[in-house]
Structure formats: C-alpha cells, structure tokens
Amino acid sequence: MSFVLAIDQGTTSSRAIVFGADISIAAVAQAEFPQHFPASGWVEHEPDDIWSSTIATCREALKNANLTAKDIAAIGITNQRETTVVWDRATGQAVHRAIVWQDRRTADICARLKGEGHEPLITSKTGLIVDPYFSGTKVAWILDHVPGARGRAERGELMFGTVDCYLLWRLTGGKVHATDATNASRTLLFNIHTGQWDDELLKILRVPRSMLPEVKDSSGSFGESVPELFGGSIAISGIAGDQQAATIGQACFSPGMIKSTYGTGCFALLNTGATPVASKNKLLTTIAYQLGGKRTYALEGSIFVAGSAVQWLRDGLGVIKQASESGPLADKSDSMQSVYLVPAFVGLGAPYWNPRVRGALFGLTRNTGPAELAHAALESVCYQTFDLWAAMRADWPEAGGANIVLRVDGGMTASDWTMQRLADLLDAPVDRPMIQETTALGAAYLAGLCAGVYPEPSKFADNWRLERRFKPAMSAATRERKLAGWSRAVKGLLASDEGEG
C-alpha cells in the first residue's frame, strides 16, 4: 500500500490524483460541475454535485492507475475553503445549496456586526476580518432563511461543515463529523489561539454548538471510507483547506517561507511559525497546519481576481481564444503606453477589503488595443501580489530579508511572461516547482505522513524540486515608475467607491 489518493475539491471542478511513495503522479481525473448564480453577488453549489463529481473522479483515477482500494494507504482531502453546507443529521440531505466562498449575500449581516462593534473581538480571536467571505455568516443566513432551520438546528437535528467536513461525513457513511484546524480557522467561529470553537463567537453569530464538527490535526485518523464506494475501505488521514495544502505541497515548513497560488483568485501565505502575527495591514492571520497538536500560523493575503482576469480577456472581451495566448499577446504591447487594469470585478481583497468598488482601466489611449489589455490584465496580478508582499513585510519585518524567495503554483504560473514580470516588480526571485499539483500534493502528504508513506516535514522538503527560477531583470527606475502608476490607479478606483454595496 504505497499509494495515496488525494481529493482536491475545488470551486469549479473536483479532482482526484493518485500519488506514489516517491510523490510521482500515477493518475489524475477531473470533472467540472455546475455553478449557480441565483442573484447578483450570490454563488451556490449543489452539494450532491460536489459529492457525485468527487466520487466519480476518485473511481476514475483508481481505474486509470490500475489500482484497487487495497493498494491505497490513505485518502487526503483538500477543499475550497469557507464554502458552507448545512445538512440533516438523520437523512444527510442538505437543507440549502452550499453557499460558496465568493458569495456576498451576507454583506448586511457583516455591516450589522461591525455596527454593533463586534469586529475587534472577532478579529482578536479568529485572525479574520468580518466579511461575507467566511463561513460563519453564511451558516447564520441559512438558519434564518430556510423555513424551520433555526429551530431544527437548536434541537440538534442539523449539521454544519465546510466541504471537507461534508465529504468526510459522506465518505464514512455518516460516522464521522470532523474537520481540521485549517478549515475551522476560516469560519469566524474558531479561536485560533486556544484551538477551540468559541462560545462567545457562536453567540454573536447565533450558531448552535451542536451543529459543529470535531476539530482535529491536519494529519491523523479521520475514519475510513465505507467499502461500497471503492470496493474496500480506505483510511482517511489528512485534511487541509486548499491554500494551506498548497503551502504544505510547496514544503513551506520554515518561518519566512512564502507561497502564492494563482487560480481564479490568488492566495499568498507567509509561514510565521508558532507565533500568530496580528496584521496591521488587513491581512488575515490563519492556521497554516496543525501537526501533533501544535499549530503553525501564517499571514494570508487574498486577491479575488487573478486567473479570472485572463478568463475575462477570453470570454468577456474575446481578445484571446485560450489562456495560453495571453502572455505572447502581452509581449507585443506598445511599451510607450502605461495601461493599468484594477480588476475589482467583485470588489478588492487584501489589503484593501473594499467589496463595493468595481474594476476600471486607467491610461487608455486611441492606440490601446488587445495587446495592451492583455499586458494590463497579466500585470494586474503581479501588482496585486506586490501589495500583499509589501503588507506582509510591514506586518512581519522578518519577511523582508535578502534571501526571501516566492514559491508559486497554479494555472497562471505556466505563463513565463507573467512570472518574469512578477519577479521584476517584487525585485525578488520567483520559483516554479517541478510538481505543479501542489494543493493535491499537500493533501496527499498529510494523509501519507499519518499512514507512514511519507517522512517527517524536513525530509519531505528535500523532495521539493525547482523547475525554473525567474530572477528580477527590471531597472529600479522602471520598477518604481510602474509601481507608482499602479498606486495612483488603485487610489483613483477607491476614491470612486460607487459599487452596489
């Protein structure tokens, strides 16, 4: 049993990857599932779609690898974080569609909590800001808007979980209701200092304690899958939210190491070790992983629009037919133009946290065309990463050392043009690893660590392999001019503040 099955349940698709004992990939399967947008700013998933696509990809990956349940030492789960499911304890039926992390419907609840003066307490305990992004207000919304749900929850009839927790419950045939510390730390209900659900937070957010899962280490025993799913039971022994799993997959085990994942959005995590660093620059303090009862913390910055800026070029403007065309097109842009895209399509994330503003283009001329728009879209991701980088260095001066390197992963990192521009604007090396599947690898590692397939973190870090290092090559004068232009564009956008609220 030298293989590990990683479930990577994402926002738009479910994936399953089988890793060998040498972390080589034996098989991959992926299936997209429907997105639901019932109102402006609302995003939902059907929990049964999440479940059925997950099981289908697991079976397909096992088949493609020519393996059976008895060949798999363990299952690891990584998941879209903050997405919220509430289901019936007796029947397993969800009482409402899953409310996705991107969903903004609880903005009014968040405004009320802030107005009542609760944010300082919530932030001090959770490391998070009060924002619709997190799970707590989503649970409250479901309980208040599904007829009879609040009464049923108070009677102990309903369960809450993030996607990992929901999948675990179904994989174990309803025997295990648990999550790990990384996912718990994204709910607004969990005290990251004590490592416990917090009664004061539960009271403020009006969430009954009986709904909540047990919180465990990221690597450990989470039960076994029921035999009928895969032709035999398999131990489930690793869980982490997707960004934390990518941090582990990138072997960022030492304080000061930074990883940035470029998917639909961009998420940068800085390992701060055993110390939770309170941000003065609107970054989040979160749990990077918990092993052997010991929590390791991180500062996290979230950018809402990264890869989706390229999707906008393709689907919204039609200037490219596929994402891979964006870099070569940007390379043809007129160097005399300074076009800036601030891609606040759904507001701005860290370090601004303004959900009301909307995107804008600055510096357009009569000669601005598709190449300049592609240039601006790709560069916007680099500028936003710079903002996170600057905030991290301000919050934790140890992050500003001369030896800092950014490890990157995710779909956008395939663009050499973008990665070079990122290194240029950060004035720091950017390392792209051989294994791009870092999120799934992190989940596999946590499961395989418990199962004895993989070694302790320091030895696992030795397996990390560099595919390419991008070194800064831009002059200081050009860098400063470009960063100043970006800063003016963001200030102009924030001054408009004319969004939908």
Coordinates of C-alpha atoms in Angstrom, one line a residue:
M1 CA 0.0 0.0 0.0
S2 CA 2.4 2.6 -1.2
F3 CA -0.1 4.9 -3.0
V4 CA -2.1 7.8 -1.6
L5 CA -5.4 9.2 -3.1
A6 CA -5.7 12.9 -2.9
I7 CA -9.2 14.5 -3.3
D8 CA -8.9 18.1 -4.5
Q9 CA -12.4 19.5 -4.4
G10 CA -12.3 23.0 -6.0
T11 CA -14.7 25.8 -6.8
T12 CA -15.4 24.8 -10.4
S13 CA -14.2 21.2 -10.5
S14 CA -13.4 18.1 -8.5
R15 CA -10.2 16.3 -9.0
A16 CA -8.6 13.1 -7.8
I17 CA -4.9 12.4 -8.0
V18 CA -3.1 9.2 -7.1
F19 CA 0.5 9.8 -5.8
G20 CA 3.2 7.1 -5.4
A21 CA 5.5 6.8 -2.4
D22 CA 8.1 8.9 -4.4
I23 CA 5.4 11.6 -4.9
S24 CA 5.2 10.8 -8.6
I25 CA 1.7 11.1 -10.1
A26 CA 0.2 7.7 -11.1
A27 CA -3.2 9.1 -12.4
V28 CA -5.4 12.2 -12.5
A29 CA -9.1 12.6 -13.0
Q30 CA -11.1 15.8 -13.2
A31 CA -14.8 16.7 -13.6
E32 CA -16.4 20.1 -13.7
F33 CA -19.7 20.7 -12.0
P34 CA -22.4 23.4 -12.4
Q35 CA -22.2 26.9 -10.8
H36 CA -25.4 28.6 -9.7
F37 CA -25.9 32.3 -9.6
P38 CA -29.4 32.9 -8.2
A39 CA -28.9 36.7 -7.7
S40 CA -26.3 39.4 -8.2
G41 CA -23.3 38.5 -6.0
W42 CA -24.7 35.1 -5.0
V43 CA -22.8 31.9 -5.8
E44 CA -24.1 28.4 -4.9
H45 CA -23.2 24.7 -5.5
E46 CA -25.5 21.7 -5.3
P47 CA -23.9 19.6 -2.5
D48 CA -24.9 16.4 -4.4
D49 CA -22.9 17.7 -7.4
I50 CA -19.8 18.2 -5.2
W51 CA -20.3 14.7 -3.9
S52 CA -21.0 12.8 -7.1
S53 CA -18.2 14.5 -9.0
T54 CA -15.7 13.7 -6.2
I55 CA -16.6 10.0 -6.1
A56 CA -16.6 9.8 -9.9
T57 CA -13.1 11.3 -10.2
C58 CA -11.8 9.0 -7.4
R59 CA -13.1 5.9 -9.1
E60 CA -11.7 7.1 -12.5
A61 CA -8.3 7.9 -11.0
L62 CA -8.0 4.5 -9.4
K63 CA -9.1 2.8 -12.6
N64 CA -6.6 4.9 -14.7
A65 CA -3.8 3.9 -12.2
N66 CA -4.9 0.3 -12.4
L67 CA -5.2 0.2 -8.6
T68 CA -7.9 -1.0 -6.2
A69 CA -8.7 0.1 -2.6
K70 CA -6.3 -2.4 -1.1
D71 CA -3.4 -0.6 -2.9
I72 CA -4.2 2.8 -1.3
A73 CA -2.6 3.5 2.0
A74 CA -4.8 6.6 2.7
I75 CA -7.0 9.3 1.4
G76 CA -6.2 13.0 1.8
I77 CA -8.8 15.8 1.3
T78 CA -8.2 19.4 0.3
N79 CA -11.1 21.7 -0.5
Q80 CA -12.4 25.1 -1.4
R81 CA -12.4 26.8 1.9
E82 CA -15.3 28.8 3.6
T83 CA -17.9 27.2 1.3
T84 CA -20.7 26.3 3.7
V85 CA -23.0 23.2 3.8
V86 CA -25.8 22.6 6.3
W87 CA -27.4 19.2 6.2
D88 CA -29.9 17.0 8.1
R89 CA -28.2 14.7 10.7
A90 CA -30.7 11.9 10.1
T91 CA -31.1 11.9 6.3
G92 CA -27.9 13.5 5.1
Q93 CA -29.9 15.9 2.9
A94 CA -28.7 19.4 2.6
V95 CA -31.3 22.0 3.7
H96 CA -30.0 24.5 1.1
R97 CA -27.5 24.6 -1.7
A98 CA -23.9 25.2 -0.5
I99 CA -23.1 28.9 -0.2
V100 CA -19.7 29.4 -2.0
W101 CA -16.8 31.4 -0.5
Q102 CA -17.2 34.0 -3.3
D103 CA -20.8 34.7 -2.3
R104 CA -21.6 38.2 -1.0
R105 CA -25.2 37.9 0.3
T106 CA -24.3 38.3 3.9
A107 CA -22.9 41.8 3.5
D108 CA -25.8 43.2 5.5
I109 CA -25.1 40.8 8.4
C110 CA -21.4 41.8 8.3
A111 CA -22.3 45.5 8.3
R112 CA -24.6 44.9 11.4
L113 CA -21.8 43.0 13.2
K114 CA -19.4 45.9 12.6
G115 CA -22.0 48.5 13.5
E116 CA -22.6 46.7 16.8
G117 CA -18.8 46.9 17.5
H118 CA -18.1 43.2 17.3
E119 CA -15.3 43.2 14.8
P120 CA -12.3 43.9 17.1
L121 CA -13.3 40.9 19.3
I122 CA -13.9 38.6 16.3
T123 CA -10.6 39.6 14.8
S124 CA -8.6 39.1 18.0
K125 CA -10.0 35.6 18.4
T126 CA -10.1 34.4 14.8
G127 CA -7.4 36.4 13.0
L128 CA -10.1 37.2 10.4
I129 CA -12.0 40.4 9.4
V130 CA -15.8 40.5 9.4
D131 CA -16.5 39.8 5.7
P132 CA -19.1 37.7 3.7
Y133 CA -16.1 35.6 2.5
F134 CA -16.1 33.5 5.7
S135 CA -18.4 30.7 6.8
G136 CA -20.0 32.0 10.0
T137 CA -22.4 34.5 8.5
K138 CA -23.3 32.0 5.7
V139 CA -24.5 29.5 8.4
A140 CA -26.5 32.2 10.1
W141 CA -28.1 33.2 6.8
I142 CA -29.2 29.6 6.0
L143 CA -30.7 29.2 9.5
D144 CA -32.6 32.5 9.1
H145 CA -33.8 31.9 5.6
V146 CA -34.7 28.2 5.3
P147 CA -38.1 27.7 7.0
G148 CA -37.8 25.9 10.3
A149 CA -34.0 25.6 10.0
R150 CA -33.1 27.6 13.1
G151 CA -35.4 25.5 15.3
R152 CA -34.1 22.3 13.9
A153 CA -30.5 23.4 14.4
E154 CA -31.3 24.3 18.1
R155 CA -32.8 20.8 18.6
G156 CA -29.6 19.2 17.3
E157 CA -31.1 18.0 14.0
L158 CA -28.8 19.9 11.6
M159 CA -25.0 19.7 11.0
F160 CA -22.7 22.4 9.6
G161 CA -19.4 21.8 7.7
T162 CA -17.1 23.2 5.1
V163 CA -16.7 21.0 2.0
D164 CA -14.0 18.8 3.6
C165 CA -16.3 18.0 6.5
Y166 CA -19.3 17.3 4.3
L167 CA -17.2 14.9 2.1
L168 CA -15.8 13.2 5.2
W169 CA -19.2 12.6 6.6
R170 CA -20.4 11.0 3.4
L171 CA -17.3 9.0 2.8
T172 CA -17.6 7.5 6.3
G173 CA -21.3 6.8 5.8
G174 CA -22.3 9.4 8.4
K175 CA -20.0 8.0 11.1
V176 CA -17.5 11.0 11.3
H177 CA -18.4 14.6 11.7
A178 CA -14.9 16.3 11.8
T179 CA -12.7 18.9 10.2
D180 CA -9.1 20.0 10.6
A181 CA -7.8 23.1 12.2
T182 CA -7.0 24.9 8.9
N183 CA -10.7 24.7 7.8
A184 CA -12.0 25.6 11.2
S185 CA -9.8 28.7 11.2
R186 CA -11.8 30.1 8.3
T187 CA -15.3 30.0 9.9
L188 CA -15.3 33.1 12.2
L189 CA -16.3 30.6 14.9
F190 CA -13.0 29.2 15.9
N191 CA -10.4 30.7 18.3
I192 CA -7.0 30.2 16.6
H193 CA -5.2 30.8 19.9
T194 CA -7.0 28.2 22.0
G195 CA -7.7 25.8 19.1
Q196 CA -11.4 25.5 20.1
W197 CA -14.8 26.6 18.9
D198 CA -15.6 29.8 20.8
D199 CA -18.8 30.2 22.8
E200 CA -18.7 34.0 22.6
L201 CA -18.3 33.9 18.8
L202 CA -21.1 31.3 18.5
K203 CA -23.4 33.6 20.5
I204 CA -22.6 36.7 18.4
L205 CA -23.2 34.8 15.1
R206 CA -26.1 32.8 16.5
V207 CA -24.8 29.4 15.5
P208 CA -25.7 26.4 17.8
R209 CA -22.7 24.5 19.0
S210 CA -24.4 21.1 18.3
M211 CA -24.0 21.8 14.6
L212 CA -20.2 22.0 14.7
P213 CA -17.7 19.2 13.8
E214 CA -14.9 18.0 15.9
V215 CA -11.6 19.8 15.1
K216 CA -8.5 17.6 14.6
D217 CA -4.9 17.8 13.5
S218 CA -4.4 18.2 9.7
S219 CA -2.7 14.8 9.7
G220 CA -4.3 12.0 11.7
S221 CA -7.1 9.5 11.7
F222 CA -10.4 10.7 10.3
G223 CA -12.0 7.3 10.0
E224 CA -12.5 5.0 6.9
S225 CA -14.4 5.2 3.7
V226 CA -17.4 2.8 3.5
P227 CA -16.4 -0.3 1.5
E228 CA -19.1 0.1 -1.2
L229 CA -17.6 3.3 -2.5
F230 CA -14.3 1.9 -3.8
G231 CA -14.6 -1.8 -3.4
G232 CA -13.0 -1.8 0.0
S233 CA -12.5 0.6 2.9
I234 CA -9.6 3.2 2.8
A235 CA -8.3 5.1 5.8
I236 CA -8.8 8.9 5.6
S237 CA -5.9 10.5 7.3
G238 CA -5.3 14.0 6.0
I239 CA -7.3 17.2 5.6
A240 CA -6.4 20.8 4.9
G241 CA -8.0 23.8 3.2
D242 CA -6.7 24.3 -0.3
Q243 CA -4.4 27.2 0.3
Q244 CA -2.9 25.6 3.4
A245 CA -2.5 22.3 1.4
A246 CA -0.6 24.2 -1.3
T247 CA 1.7 25.7 1.4
I248 CA 2.5 22.2 2.6
G249 CA 2.8 20.9 -1.0
Q250 CA 5.4 23.7 -1.6
A251 CA 7.2 22.5 1.5
C252 CA 7.0 25.9 3.2
F253 CA 7.6 24.5 6.6
S254 CA 10.1 27.1 7.8
P255 CA 9.1 30.6 9.2
G256 CA 9.6 33.2 6.5
M257 CA 8.8 31.0 3.5
I258 CA 6.1 32.3 1.2
K259 CA 3.9 30.6 -1.4
S260 CA 1.5 32.2 -3.8
T261 CA -1.2 30.2 -5.7
Y262 CA -2.7 31.6 -8.9
G263 CA -6.1 30.1 -9.6
T264 CA -9.3 32.0 -10.1
G265 CA -8.0 34.3 -7.4
C266 CA -4.6 34.5 -5.8
F267 CA -3.7 33.5 -2.3
A268 CA -0.3 34.2 -0.7
L269 CA 0.7 32.6 2.6
L270 CA 3.7 33.5 4.8
N271 CA 4.7 31.0 7.4
T272 CA 5.2 32.8 10.7
G273 CA 5.9 29.6 12.8
A274 CA 4.4 29.1 16.2
T275 CA 3.5 32.8 16.6
P276 CA 0.2 34.2 15.3
V277 CA 1.1 37.6 13.9
A278 CA -1.7 40.2 14.2
S279 CA -1.9 42.2 11.0
K280 CA -1.9 46.0 10.9
N281 CA -2.4 45.9 7.1
K282 CA -5.6 44.0 6.7
L283 CA -4.0 40.6 6.1
L284 CA -5.5 37.6 7.7
T285 CA -3.9 35.5 10.5
T286 CA -4.7 31.9 9.9
I287 CA -3.6 28.4 10.8
A288 CA -1.1 27.0 8.2
Y289 CA -1.3 23.5 9.6
Q290 CA -1.6 21.6 12.8
L291 CA 0.6 18.5 13.4
G292 CA 0.8 16.6 16.7
G293 CA -1.4 19.1 18.4
K294 CA 0.9 22.0 17.6
R295 CA -0.4 24.9 15.4
T296 CA 1.8 26.6 12.9
Y297 CA 0.5 30.0 11.8
A298 CA 0.6 32.1 8.6
L299 CA -0.3 35.6 7.4
E300 CA -2.5 35.3 4.3
G301 CA -3.4 37.8 1.6
S302 CA -6.3 37.1 -0.7
I303 CA -6.7 38.6 -4.2
F304 CA -10.1 37.9 -5.7
V305 CA -9.2 38.2 -9.3
A306 CA -6.1 36.5 -10.9
G307 CA -6.8 33.8 -13.4
S308 CA -10.3 35.2 -13.8
A309 CA -8.7 38.4 -15.4
V310 CA -7.5 36.1 -18.2
Q311 CA -10.9 34.5 -18.4
W312 CA -12.3 38.0 -18.8
L313 CA -10.0 38.6 -21.7
R314 CA -11.1 35.4 -23.3
D315 CA -14.9 35.2 -22.5
G316 CA -15.8 38.9 -21.8
L317 CA -13.7 40.7 -24.5
G318 CA -12.9 37.9 -26.9
V319 CA -9.4 39.1 -27.5
I320 CA -7.9 35.6 -26.9
K321 CA -9.3 32.2 -27.7
Q322 CA -7.3 30.4 -24.9
A323 CA -5.5 31.4 -21.8
S324 CA -2.1 30.5 -23.2
E325 CA -2.3 33.2 -25.8
S326 CA -2.3 36.0 -23.1
G327 CA 1.5 36.1 -22.5
P328 CA 2.6 36.2 -26.1
L329 CA -0.1 38.9 -26.8
A330 CA 1.1 41.0 -23.8
D331 CA 4.6 40.7 -25.1
K332 CA 3.6 42.6 -28.3
S333 CA 2.2 45.6 -26.4
D334 CA 3.3 49.1 -27.0
S335 CA 6.0 49.9 -24.4
M336 CA 5.2 53.6 -24.6
Q337 CA 1.7 53.1 -23.2
S338 CA 1.0 52.7 -19.4
V339 CA -2.3 51.0 -19.2
Y340 CA -3.4 49.7 -15.7
L341 CA -6.3 47.4 -15.1
V342 CA -7.5 47.3 -11.5
P343 CA -9.6 44.1 -11.7
A344 CA -12.1 44.8 -8.9
F345 CA -14.8 42.8 -10.7
V346 CA -16.1 41.6 -7.3
G347 CA -14.5 44.4 -5.1
L348 CA -11.0 44.4 -3.8
G349 CA -9.5 41.9 -1.4
A350 CA -6.4 42.3 0.7
P351 CA -5.0 44.7 1.7
Y352 CA -8.0 47.0 0.8
W353 CA -11.1 44.9 1.6
N354 CA -13.5 47.1 -0.2
P355 CA -16.4 45.0 -1.6
R356 CA -18.2 48.0 -3.1
V357 CA -15.8 49.2 -5.8
R358 CA -15.8 47.7 -9.3
G359 CA -13.0 47.3 -11.9
A360 CA -11.5 50.1 -14.0
L361 CA -8.9 50.7 -16.8
F362 CA -6.6 53.7 -16.5
G363 CA -4.3 55.2 -19.1
L364 CA -6.2 54.3 -22.2
T365 CA -5.2 56.0 -25.5
R366 CA -6.5 55.9 -29.0
N367 CA -3.8 53.3 -29.7
T368 CA -4.8 50.9 -26.9
G369 CA -5.7 47.5 -28.3
P370 CA -5.8 43.8 -27.4
A371 CA -2.1 43.6 -26.7
E372 CA -2.2 46.4 -24.1
L373 CA -5.3 45.0 -22.5
A374 CA -3.6 41.6 -22.1
H375 CA -0.5 43.3 -20.7
A376 CA -2.6 45.2 -18.2
A377 CA -4.6 42.1 -17.2
L378 CA -1.5 39.9 -16.5
E379 CA 0.4 42.8 -14.9
S380 CA -2.6 43.5 -12.5
V381 CA -2.0 40.1 -10.9
C382 CA 1.7 41.0 -10.3
Y383 CA 0.8 44.4 -8.9
Q384 CA -1.7 42.9 -6.5
T385 CA 0.9 40.3 -5.4
F386 CA 3.3 43.2 -4.7
D387 CA 0.6 44.8 -2.5
L388 CA 0.4 41.6 -0.4
W389 CA 4.1 41.3 -0.3
A390 CA 4.5 44.8 1.0
A391 CA 1.8 44.3 3.6
M392 CA 3.5 41.1 4.8
R393 CA 6.9 42.8 5.2
A394 CA 5.2 45.6 7.1
D395 CA 3.4 43.2 9.5
W396 CA 6.4 40.9 10.0
P397 CA 9.7 42.6 9.3
E398 CA 11.5 39.2 9.3
A399 CA 9.8 38.6 5.9
G400 CA 11.9 41.4 4.4
G401 CA 15.2 39.5 4.4
A402 CA 17.5 39.4 1.4
N403 CA 17.1 35.6 1.0
I404 CA 13.3 35.6 0.6
V405 CA 12.0 33.7 -2.4
L406 CA 8.4 33.3 -3.6
R407 CA 7.3 29.8 -4.5
V408 CA 4.4 29.9 -7.0
D409 CA 1.8 27.4 -8.2
G410 CA -1.5 27.4 -10.0
G411 CA -2.6 27.7 -13.6
M412 CA -1.3 31.2 -14.3
T413 CA 2.3 30.2 -13.4
A414 CA 2.5 28.4 -16.8
S415 CA 2.9 31.9 -18.3
D416 CA 6.6 32.7 -18.4
W417 CA 5.9 36.3 -19.2
T418 CA 3.7 36.8 -16.1
M419 CA 6.2 35.0 -13.8
Q420 CA 9.1 37.2 -15.1
R421 CA 7.1 40.3 -14.6
L422 CA 6.2 39.2 -11.1
A423 CA 10.0 38.7 -10.3
D424 CA 10.7 42.2 -11.8
L425 CA 8.1 44.0 -9.8
L426 CA 8.8 42.2 -6.5
D427 CA 12.6 42.6 -7.1
A428 CA 12.9 39.0 -5.8
P429 CA 13.3 35.5 -7.2
V430 CA 10.2 33.6 -8.1
D431 CA 10.5 29.8 -8.0
R432 CA 8.2 27.5 -10.1
P433 CA 8.3 23.9 -8.9
M434 CA 8.5 20.7 -11.0
I435 CA 5.3 19.4 -9.5
Q436 CA 2.5 22.0 -10.2
E437 CA -0.1 19.9 -8.4
T438 CA 0.9 21.4 -5.0
T439 CA -2.6 21.6 -3.5
A440 CA -3.3 17.9 -4.1
L441 CA 0.3 17.0 -3.1
G442 CA -0.2 18.8 0.2
A443 CA -3.3 16.7 1.0
A444 CA -1.5 13.5 -0.1
Y445 CA 1.4 14.4 2.1
L446 CA -0.8 14.9 5.2
A447 CA -2.5 11.6 4.6
G448 CA 0.7 9.7 3.7
L449 CA 2.5 11.2 6.8
C450 CA -0.1 9.6 9.1
A451 CA 0.0 6.3 7.1
G452 CA 3.8 6.0 7.1
V453 CA 4.2 6.5 3.4
Y454 CA 5.9 9.9 3.6
P455 CA 8.6 11.1 6.0
E456 CA 8.5 14.0 8.5
P457 CA 8.3 17.5 7.1
S458 CA 12.1 18.3 7.0
K459 CA 12.8 15.2 4.9
F460 CA 9.7 15.7 2.7
A461 CA 11.0 19.2 2.0
D462 CA 14.1 17.6 0.5
N463 CA 11.8 16.2 -2.3
W464 CA 10.9 19.7 -3.5
R465 CA 12.3 20.3 -6.9
L466 CA 12.8 23.6 -8.9
E467 CA 11.6 23.7 -12.5
R468 CA 12.6 27.3 -13.1
R469 CA 13.7 30.3 -11.2
F470 CA 12.7 33.8 -12.5
K471 CA 15.2 36.4 -11.5
P472 CA 14.5 40.2 -11.5
A473 CA 15.8 42.0 -14.5
M474 CA 14.0 45.3 -14.5
S475 CA 15.7 48.6 -13.7
A476 CA 14.9 50.2 -10.3
A477 CA 13.7 53.3 -12.1
T478 CA 11.3 51.4 -14.3
R479 CA 10.0 49.4 -11.4
E480 CA 9.4 52.4 -9.2
R481 CA 7.6 54.3 -12.1
K482 CA 5.3 51.3 -12.7
L483 CA 4.5 50.7 -9.1
A484 CA 3.7 54.4 -8.6
G485 CA 1.3 54.3 -11.6
W486 CA -0.4 51.2 -10.1
S487 CA -0.7 53.0 -6.7
R488 CA -2.4 56.0 -8.4
A489 CA -4.8 53.7 -10.3
V490 CA -5.9 52.0 -7.1
K491 CA -6.3 55.3 -5.3
G492 CA -8.4 56.6 -8.2
L493 CA -10.6 53.5 -8.0
L494 CA -11.0 53.6 -4.2
A495 CA -12.0 57.3 -4.5
S496 CA -14.9 56.3 -6.8
D497 CA -16.4 53.8 -4.3
E498 CA -19.6 53.6 -6.4
G499 CA -20.3 49.9 -6.2
E500 CA -23.6 48.2 -5.4
G501 CA -22.8 47.9 -1.7

